[in-house]
Short mmCIF file of C-alpha atoms in Angstrom, two decimals:
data_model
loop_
_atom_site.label_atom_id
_atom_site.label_comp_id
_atom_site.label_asym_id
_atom_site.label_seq_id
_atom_site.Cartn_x
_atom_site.Cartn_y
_atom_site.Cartn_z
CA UNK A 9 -71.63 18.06 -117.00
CA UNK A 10 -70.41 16.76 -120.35
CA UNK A 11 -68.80 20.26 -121.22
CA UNK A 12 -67.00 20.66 -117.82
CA UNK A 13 -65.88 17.64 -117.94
CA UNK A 14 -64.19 18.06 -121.31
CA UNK A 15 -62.61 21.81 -120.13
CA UNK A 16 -61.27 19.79 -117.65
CA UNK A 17 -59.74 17.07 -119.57
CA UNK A 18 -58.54 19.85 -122.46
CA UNK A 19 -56.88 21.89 -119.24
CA UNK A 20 -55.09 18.62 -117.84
CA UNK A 21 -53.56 17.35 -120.82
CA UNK A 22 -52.58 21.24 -121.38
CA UNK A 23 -50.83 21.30 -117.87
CA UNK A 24 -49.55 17.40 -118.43
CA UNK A 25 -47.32 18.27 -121.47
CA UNK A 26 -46.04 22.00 -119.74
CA UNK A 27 -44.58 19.56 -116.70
CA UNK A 28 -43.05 16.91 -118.83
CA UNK A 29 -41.22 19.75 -120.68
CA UNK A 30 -39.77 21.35 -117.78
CA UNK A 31 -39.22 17.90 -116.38
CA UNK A 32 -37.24 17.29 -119.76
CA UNK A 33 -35.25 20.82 -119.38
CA UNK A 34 -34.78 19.91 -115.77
CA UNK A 35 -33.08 16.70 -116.26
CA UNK A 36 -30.71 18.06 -119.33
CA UNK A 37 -29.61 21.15 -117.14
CA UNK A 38 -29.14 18.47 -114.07
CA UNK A 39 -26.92 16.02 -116.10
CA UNK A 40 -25.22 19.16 -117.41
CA UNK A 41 -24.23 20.98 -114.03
CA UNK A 42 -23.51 17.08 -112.96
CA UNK A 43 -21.49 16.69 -115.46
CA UNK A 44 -19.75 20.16 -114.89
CA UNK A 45 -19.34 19.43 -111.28
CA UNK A 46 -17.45 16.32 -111.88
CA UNK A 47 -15.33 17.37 -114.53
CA UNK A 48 -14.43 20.50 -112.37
CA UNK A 49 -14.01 18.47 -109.12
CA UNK A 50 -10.92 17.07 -111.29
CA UNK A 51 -9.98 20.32 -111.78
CA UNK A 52 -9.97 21.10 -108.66
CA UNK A 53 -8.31 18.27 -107.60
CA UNK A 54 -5.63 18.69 -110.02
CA UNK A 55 -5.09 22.82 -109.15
CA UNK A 56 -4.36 21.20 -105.91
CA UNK A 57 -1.81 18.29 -106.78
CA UNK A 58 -0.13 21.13 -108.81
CA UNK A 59 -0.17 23.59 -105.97
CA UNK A 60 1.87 21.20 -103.97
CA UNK A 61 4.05 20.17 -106.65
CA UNK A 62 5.10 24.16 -107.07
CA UNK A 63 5.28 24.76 -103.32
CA UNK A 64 7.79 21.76 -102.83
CA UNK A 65 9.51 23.11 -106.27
CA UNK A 66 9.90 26.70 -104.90
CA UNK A 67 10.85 25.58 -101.26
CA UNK A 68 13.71 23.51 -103.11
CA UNK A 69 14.73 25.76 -105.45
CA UNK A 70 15.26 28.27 -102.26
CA UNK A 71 17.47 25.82 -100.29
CA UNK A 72 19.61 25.21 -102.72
CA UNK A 73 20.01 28.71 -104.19
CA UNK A 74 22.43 30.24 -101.94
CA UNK A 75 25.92 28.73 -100.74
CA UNK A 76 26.77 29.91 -97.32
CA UNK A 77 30.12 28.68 -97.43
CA UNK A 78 30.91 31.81 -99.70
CA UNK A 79 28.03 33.27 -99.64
CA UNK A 80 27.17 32.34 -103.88
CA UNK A 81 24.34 32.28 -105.60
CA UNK A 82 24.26 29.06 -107.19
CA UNK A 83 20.98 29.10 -109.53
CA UNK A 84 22.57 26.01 -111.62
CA UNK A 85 21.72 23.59 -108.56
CA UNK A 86 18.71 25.45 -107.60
CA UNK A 87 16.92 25.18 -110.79
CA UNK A 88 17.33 20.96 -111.01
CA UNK A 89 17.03 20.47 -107.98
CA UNK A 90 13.34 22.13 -108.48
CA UNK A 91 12.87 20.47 -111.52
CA UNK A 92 13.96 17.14 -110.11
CA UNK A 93 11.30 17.76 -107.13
CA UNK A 94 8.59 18.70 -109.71
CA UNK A 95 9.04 15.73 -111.84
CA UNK A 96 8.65 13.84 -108.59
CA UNK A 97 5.16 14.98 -107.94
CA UNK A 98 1.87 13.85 -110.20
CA UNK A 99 -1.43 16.01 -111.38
CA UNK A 100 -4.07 14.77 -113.04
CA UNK A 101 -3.42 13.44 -115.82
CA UNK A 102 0.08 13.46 -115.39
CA UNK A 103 2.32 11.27 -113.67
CA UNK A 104 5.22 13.30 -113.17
CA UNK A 105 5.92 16.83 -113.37
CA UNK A 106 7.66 18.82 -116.02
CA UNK A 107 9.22 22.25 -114.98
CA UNK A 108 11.88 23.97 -116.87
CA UNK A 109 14.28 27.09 -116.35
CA UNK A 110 12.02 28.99 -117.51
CA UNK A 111 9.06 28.69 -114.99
CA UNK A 112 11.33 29.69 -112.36
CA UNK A 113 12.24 33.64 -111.17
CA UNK A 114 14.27 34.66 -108.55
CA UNK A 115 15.13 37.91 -106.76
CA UNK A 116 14.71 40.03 -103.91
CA UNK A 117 12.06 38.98 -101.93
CA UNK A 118 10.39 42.41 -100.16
CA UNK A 119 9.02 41.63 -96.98
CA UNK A 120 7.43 44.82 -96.58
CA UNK A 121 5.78 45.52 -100.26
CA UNK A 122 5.16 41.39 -100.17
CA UNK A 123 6.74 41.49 -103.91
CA UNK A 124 9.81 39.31 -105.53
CA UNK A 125 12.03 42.25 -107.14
CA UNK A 126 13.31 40.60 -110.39
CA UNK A 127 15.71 43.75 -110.80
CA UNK A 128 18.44 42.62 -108.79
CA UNK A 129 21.62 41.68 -109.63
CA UNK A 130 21.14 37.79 -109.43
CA UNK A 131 25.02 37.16 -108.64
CA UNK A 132 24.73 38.82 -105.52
CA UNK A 133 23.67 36.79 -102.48
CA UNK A 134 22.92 39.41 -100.55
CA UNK A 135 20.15 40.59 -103.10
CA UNK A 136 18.87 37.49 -104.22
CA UNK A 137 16.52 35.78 -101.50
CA UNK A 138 13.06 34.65 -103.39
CA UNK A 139 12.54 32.39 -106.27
CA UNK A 140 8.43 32.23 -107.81
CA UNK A 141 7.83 28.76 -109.63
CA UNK A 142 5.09 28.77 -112.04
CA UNK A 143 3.98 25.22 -113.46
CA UNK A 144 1.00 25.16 -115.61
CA UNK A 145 -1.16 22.42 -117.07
CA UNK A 146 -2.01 23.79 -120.39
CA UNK A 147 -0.77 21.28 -122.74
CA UNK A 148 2.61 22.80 -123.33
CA UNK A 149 4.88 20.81 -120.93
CA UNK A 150 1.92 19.26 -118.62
CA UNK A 151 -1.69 17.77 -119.76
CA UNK A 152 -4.25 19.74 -119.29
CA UNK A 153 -7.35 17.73 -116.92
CA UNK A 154 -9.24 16.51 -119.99
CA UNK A 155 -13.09 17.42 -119.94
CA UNK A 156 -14.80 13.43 -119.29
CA UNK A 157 -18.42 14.31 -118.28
CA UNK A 158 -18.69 18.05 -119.30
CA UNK A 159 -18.00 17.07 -123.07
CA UNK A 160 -21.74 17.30 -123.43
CA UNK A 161 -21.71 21.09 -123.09
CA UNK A 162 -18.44 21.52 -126.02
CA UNK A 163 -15.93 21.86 -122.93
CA UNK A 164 -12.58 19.72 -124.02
CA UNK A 165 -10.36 20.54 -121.39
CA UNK A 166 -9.23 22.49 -118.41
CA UNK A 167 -6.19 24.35 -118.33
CA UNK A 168 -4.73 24.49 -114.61
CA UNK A 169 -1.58 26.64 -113.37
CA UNK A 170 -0.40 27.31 -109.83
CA UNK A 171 2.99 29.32 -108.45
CA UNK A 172 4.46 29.65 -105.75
CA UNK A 173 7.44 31.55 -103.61
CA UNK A 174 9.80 30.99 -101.06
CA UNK A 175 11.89 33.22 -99.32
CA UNK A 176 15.33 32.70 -97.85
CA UNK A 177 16.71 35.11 -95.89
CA UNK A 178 19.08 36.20 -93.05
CA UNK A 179 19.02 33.83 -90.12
CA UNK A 180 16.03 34.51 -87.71
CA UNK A 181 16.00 31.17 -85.75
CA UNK A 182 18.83 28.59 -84.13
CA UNK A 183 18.29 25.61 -82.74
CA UNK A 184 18.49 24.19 -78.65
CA UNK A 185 22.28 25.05 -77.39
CA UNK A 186 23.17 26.83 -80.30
CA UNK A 187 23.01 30.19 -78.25
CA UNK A 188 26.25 29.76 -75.89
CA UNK A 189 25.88 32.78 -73.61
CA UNK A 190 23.55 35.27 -72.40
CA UNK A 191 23.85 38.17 -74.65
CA UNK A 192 22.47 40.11 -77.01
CA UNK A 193 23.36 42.84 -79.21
CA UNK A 194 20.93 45.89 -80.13
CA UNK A 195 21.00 46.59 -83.98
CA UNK A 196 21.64 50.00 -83.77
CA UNK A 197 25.38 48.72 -82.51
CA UNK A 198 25.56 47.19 -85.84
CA UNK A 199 23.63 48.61 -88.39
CA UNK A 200 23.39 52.52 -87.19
CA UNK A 201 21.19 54.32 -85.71
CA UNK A 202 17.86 53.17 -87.72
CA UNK A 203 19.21 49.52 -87.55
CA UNK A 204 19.17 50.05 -91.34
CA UNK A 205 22.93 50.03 -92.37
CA UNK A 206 24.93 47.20 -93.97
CA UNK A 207 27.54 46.63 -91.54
CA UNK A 208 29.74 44.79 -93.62
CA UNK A 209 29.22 46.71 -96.55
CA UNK A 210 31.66 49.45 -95.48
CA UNK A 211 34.64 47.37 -94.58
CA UNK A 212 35.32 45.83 -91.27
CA UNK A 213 32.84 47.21 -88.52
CA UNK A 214 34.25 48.39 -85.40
CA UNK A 215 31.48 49.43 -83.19
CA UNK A 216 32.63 51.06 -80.14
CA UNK A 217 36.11 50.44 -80.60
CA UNK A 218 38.60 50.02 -78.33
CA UNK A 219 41.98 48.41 -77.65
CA UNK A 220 43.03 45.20 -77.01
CA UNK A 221 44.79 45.57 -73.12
CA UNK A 222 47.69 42.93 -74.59
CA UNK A 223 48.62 43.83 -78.33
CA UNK A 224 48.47 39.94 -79.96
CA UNK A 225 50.76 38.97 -83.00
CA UNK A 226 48.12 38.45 -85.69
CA UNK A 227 47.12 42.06 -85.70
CA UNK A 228 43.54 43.35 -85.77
CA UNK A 229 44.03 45.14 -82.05
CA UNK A 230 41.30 47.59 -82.09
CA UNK A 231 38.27 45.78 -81.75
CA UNK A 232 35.09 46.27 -80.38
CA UNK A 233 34.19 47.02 -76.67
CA UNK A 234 30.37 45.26 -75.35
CA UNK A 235 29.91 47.04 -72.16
CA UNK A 236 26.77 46.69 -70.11
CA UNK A 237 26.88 49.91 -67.65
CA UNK A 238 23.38 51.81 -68.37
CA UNK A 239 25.77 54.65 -70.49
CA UNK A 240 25.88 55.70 -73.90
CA UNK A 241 28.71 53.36 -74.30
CA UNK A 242 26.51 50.41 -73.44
CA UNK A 243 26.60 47.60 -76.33
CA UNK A 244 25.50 44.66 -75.06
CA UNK A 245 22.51 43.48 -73.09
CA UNK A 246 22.16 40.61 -70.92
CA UNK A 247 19.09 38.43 -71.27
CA UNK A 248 17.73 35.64 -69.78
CA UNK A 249 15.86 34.38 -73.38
CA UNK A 250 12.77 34.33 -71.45
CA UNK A 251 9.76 36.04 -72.55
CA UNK A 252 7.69 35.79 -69.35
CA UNK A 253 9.57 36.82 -66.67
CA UNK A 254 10.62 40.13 -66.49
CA UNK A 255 13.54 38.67 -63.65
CA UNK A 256 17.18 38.60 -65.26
CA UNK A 257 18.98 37.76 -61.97
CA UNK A 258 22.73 36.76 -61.78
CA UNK A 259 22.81 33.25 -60.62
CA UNK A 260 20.33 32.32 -63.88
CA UNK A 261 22.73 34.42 -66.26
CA UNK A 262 25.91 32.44 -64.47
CA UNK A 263 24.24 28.99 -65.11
CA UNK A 264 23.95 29.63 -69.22
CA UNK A 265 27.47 31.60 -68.97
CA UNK A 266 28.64 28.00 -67.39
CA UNK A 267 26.84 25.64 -70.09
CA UNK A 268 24.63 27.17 -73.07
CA UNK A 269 21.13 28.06 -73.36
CA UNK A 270 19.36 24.98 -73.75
CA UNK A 271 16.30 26.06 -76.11
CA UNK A 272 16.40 27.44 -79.14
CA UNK A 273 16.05 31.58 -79.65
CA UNK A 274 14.03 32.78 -83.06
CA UNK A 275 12.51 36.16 -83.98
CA UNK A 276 9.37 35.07 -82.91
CA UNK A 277 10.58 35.72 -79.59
CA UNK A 278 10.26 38.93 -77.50
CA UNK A 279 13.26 38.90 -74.22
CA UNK A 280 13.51 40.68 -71.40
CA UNK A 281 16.83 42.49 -71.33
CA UNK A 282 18.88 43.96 -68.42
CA UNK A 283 22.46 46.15 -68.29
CA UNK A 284 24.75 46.36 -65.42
CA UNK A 285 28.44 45.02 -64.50
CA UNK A 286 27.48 41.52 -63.44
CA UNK A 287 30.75 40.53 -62.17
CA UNK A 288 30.42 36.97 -61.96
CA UNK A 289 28.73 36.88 -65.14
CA UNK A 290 32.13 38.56 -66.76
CA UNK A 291 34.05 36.47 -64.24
CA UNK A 292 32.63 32.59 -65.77
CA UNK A 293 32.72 33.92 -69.66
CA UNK A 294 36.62 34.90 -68.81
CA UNK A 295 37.14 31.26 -66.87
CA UNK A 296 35.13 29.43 -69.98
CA UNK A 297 37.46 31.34 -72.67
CA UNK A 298 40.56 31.43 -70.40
CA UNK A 299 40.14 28.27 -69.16
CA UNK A 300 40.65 29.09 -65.42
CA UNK A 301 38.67 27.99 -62.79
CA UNK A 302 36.32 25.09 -63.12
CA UNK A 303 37.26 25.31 -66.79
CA UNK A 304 40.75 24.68 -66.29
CA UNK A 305 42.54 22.40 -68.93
CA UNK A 306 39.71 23.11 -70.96
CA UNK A 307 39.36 26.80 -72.52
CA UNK A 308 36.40 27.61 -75.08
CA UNK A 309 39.45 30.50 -76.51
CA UNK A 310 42.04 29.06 -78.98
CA UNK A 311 45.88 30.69 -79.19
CA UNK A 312 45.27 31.32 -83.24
CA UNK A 313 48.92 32.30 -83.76
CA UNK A 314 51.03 30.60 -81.38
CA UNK A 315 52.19 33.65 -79.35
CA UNK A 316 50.97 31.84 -76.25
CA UNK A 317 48.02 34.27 -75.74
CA UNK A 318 44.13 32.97 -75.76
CA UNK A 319 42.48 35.24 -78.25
CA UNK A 320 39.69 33.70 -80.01
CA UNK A 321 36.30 32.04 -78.86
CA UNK A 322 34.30 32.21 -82.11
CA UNK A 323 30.05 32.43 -81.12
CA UNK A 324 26.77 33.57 -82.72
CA UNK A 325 24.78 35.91 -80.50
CA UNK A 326 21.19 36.83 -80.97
CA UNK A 327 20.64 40.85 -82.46
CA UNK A 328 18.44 42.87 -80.22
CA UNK A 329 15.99 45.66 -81.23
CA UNK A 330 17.93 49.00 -80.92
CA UNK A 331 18.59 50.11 -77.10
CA UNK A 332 19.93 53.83 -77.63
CA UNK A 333 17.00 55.27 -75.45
CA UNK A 334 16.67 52.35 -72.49
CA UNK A 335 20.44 51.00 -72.58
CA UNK A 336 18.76 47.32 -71.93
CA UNK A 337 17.20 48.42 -68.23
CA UNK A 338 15.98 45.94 -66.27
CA UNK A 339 12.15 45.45 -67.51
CA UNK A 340 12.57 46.17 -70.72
CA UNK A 341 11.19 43.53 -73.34
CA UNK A 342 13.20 43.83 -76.71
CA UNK A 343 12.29 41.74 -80.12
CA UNK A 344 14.65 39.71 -81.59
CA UNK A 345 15.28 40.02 -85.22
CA UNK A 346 18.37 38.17 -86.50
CA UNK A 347 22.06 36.53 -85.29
CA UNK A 348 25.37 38.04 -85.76
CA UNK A 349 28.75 36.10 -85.59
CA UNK A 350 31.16 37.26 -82.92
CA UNK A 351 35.04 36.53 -82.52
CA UNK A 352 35.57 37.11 -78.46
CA UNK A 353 38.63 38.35 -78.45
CA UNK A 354 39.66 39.48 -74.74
CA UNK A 355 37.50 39.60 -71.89
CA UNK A 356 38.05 41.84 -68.86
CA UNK A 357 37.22 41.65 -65.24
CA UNK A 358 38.91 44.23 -63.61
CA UNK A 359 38.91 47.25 -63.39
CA UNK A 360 36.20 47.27 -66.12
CA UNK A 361 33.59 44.11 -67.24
CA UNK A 362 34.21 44.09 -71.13
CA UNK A 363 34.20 41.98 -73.96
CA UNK A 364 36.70 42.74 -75.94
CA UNK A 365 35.33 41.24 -79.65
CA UNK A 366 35.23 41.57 -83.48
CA UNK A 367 32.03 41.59 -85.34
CA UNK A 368 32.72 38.90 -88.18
CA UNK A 369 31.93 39.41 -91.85
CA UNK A 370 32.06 36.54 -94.50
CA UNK A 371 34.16 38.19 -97.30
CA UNK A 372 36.66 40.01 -93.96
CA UNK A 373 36.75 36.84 -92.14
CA UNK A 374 35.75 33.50 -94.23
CA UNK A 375 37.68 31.07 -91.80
CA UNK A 376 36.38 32.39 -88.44
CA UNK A 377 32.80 33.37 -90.27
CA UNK A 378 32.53 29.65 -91.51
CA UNK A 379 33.20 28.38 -87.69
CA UNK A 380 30.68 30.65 -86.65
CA UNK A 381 28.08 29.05 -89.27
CA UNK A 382 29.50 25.65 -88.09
CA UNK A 383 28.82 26.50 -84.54
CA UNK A 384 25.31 27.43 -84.88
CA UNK A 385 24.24 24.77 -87.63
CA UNK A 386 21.18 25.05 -89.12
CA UNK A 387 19.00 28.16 -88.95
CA UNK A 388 15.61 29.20 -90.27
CA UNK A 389 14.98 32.22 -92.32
CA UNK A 390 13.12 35.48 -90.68
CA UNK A 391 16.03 37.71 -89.51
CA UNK A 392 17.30 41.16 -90.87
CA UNK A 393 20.28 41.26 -92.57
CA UNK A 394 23.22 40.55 -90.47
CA UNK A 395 25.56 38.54 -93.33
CA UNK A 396 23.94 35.05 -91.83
CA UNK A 397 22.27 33.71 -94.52
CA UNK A 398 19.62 31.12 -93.51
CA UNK A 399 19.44 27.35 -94.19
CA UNK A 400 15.56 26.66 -94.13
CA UNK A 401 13.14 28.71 -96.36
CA UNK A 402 9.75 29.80 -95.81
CA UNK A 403 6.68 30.14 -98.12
CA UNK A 404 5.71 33.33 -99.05
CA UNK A 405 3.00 33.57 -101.19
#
């Protein structure tokens, strides 16, 4: 009795000391992965404080980077004004944000490879449309988080970084009444075949061109014809903007021909299209620009040289995708992927329904381009490149 009793006192106090120990090893590696939590809590609080500091950077940086009025790159402005944003946002420890010149890279932003190409010439609007901001916490321009808790296991610090790029492109979106008549134009028109030609590149583009019917004084009389007969020489499509419907009847076309689309078109949108003469379509576009008709005393054309003769009604029309097969037939459902600016410069009734217009480039046409830009104010980045450069950038990556 004696003997058992003493194995079993020998085996408890055996067993006793084995749990304190691992009750002793369990407590150091709790206050160690507590203090590791905490400390990288902080961390993680501070990666995301910096994250937002170099998304509002890059997003800044992107606005500012490209002049429309020329186009110009103007990197000067776009680099403070990102560093000005940046110092206006605070990560642990730091009250306000230091970026520099350096942290920020700009190029051609791919949309299909997802990559910023830094090999661009950076002078070039046209090429330059992304910017990556880089700010970093590593003791160099920002604090690192200093280590509070996690000191216990020799960690001092944590070094934090975070980028971030915007993209700003060609215009893809345009606000409510921006659009002022029912029309579209299918790339192709513009940009060849593939829709993958720079139209202005290669002097001034005269798609389908034609003569004016009454020569004007300030020149430029072959232009381009939009015709909507379901031919090869169709160029223009009418559309109702709507994405639903597959219904592009005349008396809805004649009410925006009268008074604007009132929503706003993007490249998010998908349209059903439709071809045909649509003679009181042609008939309210030549009353609006003519002013005749209801619009009399009040013509959306302007006499630009004095010769007495109406000859230019400055728009931007939504770009279509191409229409070389379908010619816009009634059903079809096209994408839209960017804007163009148009000069109208004659429109006919009889015998034939045609618009009689010039495409505009910026560096061909800076005065009528820039009323163009004015007319459709601000416009959000998404579209393919046809010379509108947008005003609001997106993130990227």
């Amino acid at each position: 009795m004696y003997e058992l009793k003493a194995k079993s006192s020998v085996r408890w106090t055996g067993q006793s000391g084995t749990v304190m120990l691992y009750v002793l090893l369990g407590l150091v590696a709790l206050v160690a992965l507590t203090s590791l939590a905490i400390d990288v809590g902080l961390a993680y609080n501070a990666r995301t404080q910096t994250q937002a500091a170099a998304d509002a950077a890059a997003l800044a940086a992107a606005a500012s980077m490209i002049d429309k009025n020329g186009p110009a790159v103007t990197l000067d402005l776009s680099v403070s004004t990102a560093v000005d944003v940046a110092s206006q946002n605070a990560a642990i420890p730091n009250p306000s944000l230091t970026l520099v010149p350096e942290d920020l890279t700009y190029g051609r932003w791919d949309l299909d490879a997802r990559v910023l190409d830094t090999a661009v010439d950076s002078t070039d609007p046209d090429q330059v449309t992304g910017v990556q901001v880089a700010i970093r916490l590593d003791d160099s321009l920002n604090q690192s988080v200093p280590a509070v808790m996690s000191r216990v296991l020799g960690i001092e610090k944590f070094d934090v970084q975070a980028t971030a790029t915007a993209y700003l492109g060609f215009a893809g979106s345009v606000g409510p009444g921006e659009v002022e008549l029912p029309l579209a134009i299918p790339c192709c028109v513009l940009n060849g075949p593939d829709c993958s030609d720079d139209y202005c590149a290669s002097g001034a583009p005269v798609p389908n061109p034609c003569p004016l019917e009454q020569n004007q004084a300030r020149g430029d009389n072959t232009v381009s014809c939009i015709q909507f007969q379901n031919t090869a020489d169709q160029t223009g499509c009418w559309t109702l903007f709507e994405e639903n419907s597959p219904s592009v009847n005349t008396s809805d076309l004649v009410k925006i021909a009268e008074s604007d689309y009132p929503e706003g078109v993007s490249t998010d949108d998908s349209i059903y299209l439709d071809n045909g003469d649509k003679t009181p379509v042609v008939s309210v576009i030549a009353d609006r620009f003519y002013g005749q008709g209801e619009f009399e005393g009040s013509p959306e054309g302007t006499d630009t040289d004095g010769d007495g003769i109406i000859d230019s009604w400055v728009i931007g029309l939504p770009v279509v995708e191409c229409q070389s097969q379908d010619h816009c037939a009634k059903g079809i459902v096209a994408d839209v992927v960017g804007f163009v600016c148009v000069e109208i410069r004659e429109v006919t009734v009889t015998p034939d329904k045609t618009l009689r217009v010039q495409f505009l480039c910026p560096e061909l046409h800076p005065a009528r381009f820039q009323q163009c830009l004015d007319e459709l104010g601000v416009t959000g980045t998404g579209g393919r490149d046809f010379a509108i450069r947008a005003d609001i950038p997106v993130l990227v990556r």
